[in-house]
Tab-separated table of C-alpha atoms in Angstrom:
chain	number	residue	atom	x	y	z
T	1	UNK	CA	0.000	0.000	0.000
T	2	UNK	CA	1.152	3.502	-0.793
T	3	UNK	CA	0.940	5.102	2.645
T	4	UNK	CA	0.842	8.582	1.101
T	5	UNK	CA	-2.328	8.049	-0.918
T	6	UNK	CA	-5.214	9.321	1.185
T	7	UNK	CA	-7.639	8.850	-1.714
T	8	UNK	CA	-6.921	5.098	-1.737
T	9	UNK	CA	-7.249	4.890	2.054
T	10	UNK	CA	-10.626	6.627	1.851
T	11	UNK	CA	-11.799	4.360	-0.978
T	12	UNK	CA	-10.828	1.219	0.934
T	13	UNK	CA	-12.448	2.557	4.093
T	14	UNK	CA	-15.752	3.135	2.310
T	15	UNK	CA	-15.690	-0.354	0.763
T	16	UNK	CA	-15.192	-1.875	4.210
T	17	UNK	CA	-18.014	0.232	5.680
T	18	UNK	CA	-20.358	-0.903	2.919
T	19	UNK	CA	-19.563	-4.529	3.781
T	20	UNK	CA	-20.408	-3.784	7.418
T	21	UNK	CA	-23.684	-2.199	6.273
T	22	UNK	CA	-24.515	-5.424	4.449
T	23	UNK	CA	-23.744	-7.426	7.586
T	24	UNK	CA	-25.884	-5.100	9.729
T	25	UNK	CA	-28.770	-5.430	7.276
T	26	UNK	CA	-28.572	-9.219	7.416
T	27	UNK	CA	-28.372	-9.272	11.215
T	28	UNK	CA	-30.807	-6.515	12.176
T	29	UNK	CA	-32.752	-5.782	9.006
T	30	UNK	CA	-31.194	-2.336	8.528
T	31	UNK	CA	-27.822	-0.652	8.416
T	32	UNK	CA	-26.615	1.486	11.296
T	33	UNK	CA	-27.617	5.126	11.347
T	34	UNK	CA	-24.891	7.773	11.428
T	35	UNK	CA	-25.588	8.276	15.147
T	36	UNK	CA	-24.744	4.626	15.770
T	37	UNK	CA	-21.516	5.024	13.810
T	38	UNK	CA	-20.660	8.068	15.940
T	39	UNK	CA	-21.276	6.103	19.119
T	40	UNK	CA	-19.083	3.257	17.874
T	41	UNK	CA	-16.336	5.787	17.121
T	42	UNK	CA	-16.604	7.271	20.623
T	43	UNK	CA	-16.399	3.815	22.152
T	44	UNK	CA	-13.255	3.049	20.170
T	45	UNK	CA	-11.779	6.454	21.063
T	46	UNK	CA	-12.258	5.636	24.743
T	47	UNK	CA	-10.451	2.337	24.205
T	48	UNK	CA	-7.518	4.273	22.745
T	49	UNK	CA	-7.381	6.131	26.044
T	50	UNK	CA	-7.161	2.906	28.006
T	51	UNK	CA	-4.553	1.473	25.665
T	52	UNK	CA	-2.457	4.639	25.966
T	53	UNK	CA	-2.722	4.359	29.739
T	54	UNK	CA	-1.530	0.765	29.468
T	55	UNK	CA	1.307	1.842	27.199
T	56	UNK	CA	2.349	4.412	29.805
T	57	UNK	CA	2.015	1.812	32.588
T	58	UNK	CA	-0.766	3.709	34.375
T	59	UNK	CA	-3.461	1.126	33.590
T	60	UNK	CA	-2.954	-2.575	34.281
T	61	UNK	CA	-3.536	-4.248	30.944
T	62	UNK	CA	-1.105	-6.671	29.415
T	63	UNK	CA	-0.203	-6.914	25.749
T	64	UNK	CA	-2.072	-3.799	24.646
T	65	UNK	CA	0.468	-2.649	22.020
T	66	UNK	CA	-1.243	-4.459	19.125
T	67	UNK	CA	-4.691	-3.350	20.265
T	68	UNK	CA	-3.472	0.244	20.510
T	69	UNK	CA	-2.128	0.081	16.970
T	70	UNK	CA	-5.437	-1.377	15.782
T	71	UNK	CA	-7.600	1.136	17.663
T	72	UNK	CA	-5.610	4.160	16.488
T	73	UNK	CA	-6.090	3.034	12.891
T	74	UNK	CA	-9.738	2.162	13.510
T	75	UNK	CA	-10.393	5.653	14.851
T	76	UNK	CA	-8.951	7.194	11.683
T	77	UNK	CA	-11.207	4.835	9.725
T	78	UNK	CA	-14.243	5.936	11.744
T	79	UNK	CA	-13.474	9.617	11.104
T	80	UNK	CA	-13.329	8.943	7.376
T	81	UNK	CA	-16.647	7.090	7.574
T	82	UNK	CA	-18.379	9.736	9.665
T	83	UNK	CA	-17.254	12.528	7.343
T	84	UNK	CA	-18.500	10.592	4.323
T	85	UNK	CA	-21.855	9.822	5.931
T	86	UNK	CA	-22.573	13.494	6.617
T	87	UNK	CA	-21.328	14.596	3.198
T	88	UNK	CA	-18.130	16.246	4.372
T	89	UNK	CA	-14.883	16.084	2.389
T	90	UNK	CA	-12.440	14.849	5.034
T	91	UNK	CA	-9.416	15.853	2.940
T	92	UNK	CA	-10.698	19.416	2.660
T	93	UNK	CA	-11.574	19.496	6.377
T	94	UNK	CA	-8.110	18.261	7.316
T	95	UNK	CA	-6.381	20.731	5.010
T	96	UNK	CA	-8.460	23.604	6.403
T	97	UNK	CA	-7.666	22.552	9.975
T	98	UNK	CA	-3.942	22.231	9.290
T	99	UNK	CA	-3.735	25.575	7.475
T	100	UNK	CA	-5.709	27.381	10.188
T	101	UNK	CA	-3.624	25.846	12.954
T	102	UNK	CA	-0.348	26.554	11.157
T	103	UNK	CA	-1.395	30.188	10.767
T	104	UNK	CA	-2.318	30.473	14.438
T	105	UNK	CA	1.042	29.067	15.505
T	106	UNK	CA	3.227	31.230	13.233
């Protein structure tokens, strides 16, 4: 994978989300609403907090390095999904944020 190709990462993320939507439809008769996706993201974000605490040896959890790696990536995935579901261009949002922040910190 070309790690510098955000377009490809977004495309793959959306394909995976569509497969989850298909699974949700089979299991529950409908795909998750955007609010449910947001809640799943928040749950995973909280798990990043615990895994960071474990990494810093302030939370007793063994072997959390792989889970931390997974959860950090999963949170990026969720942000891509959430932006797509509300019709926001995540690349544009990120560029705007970075430019604004760079200008503030000049």
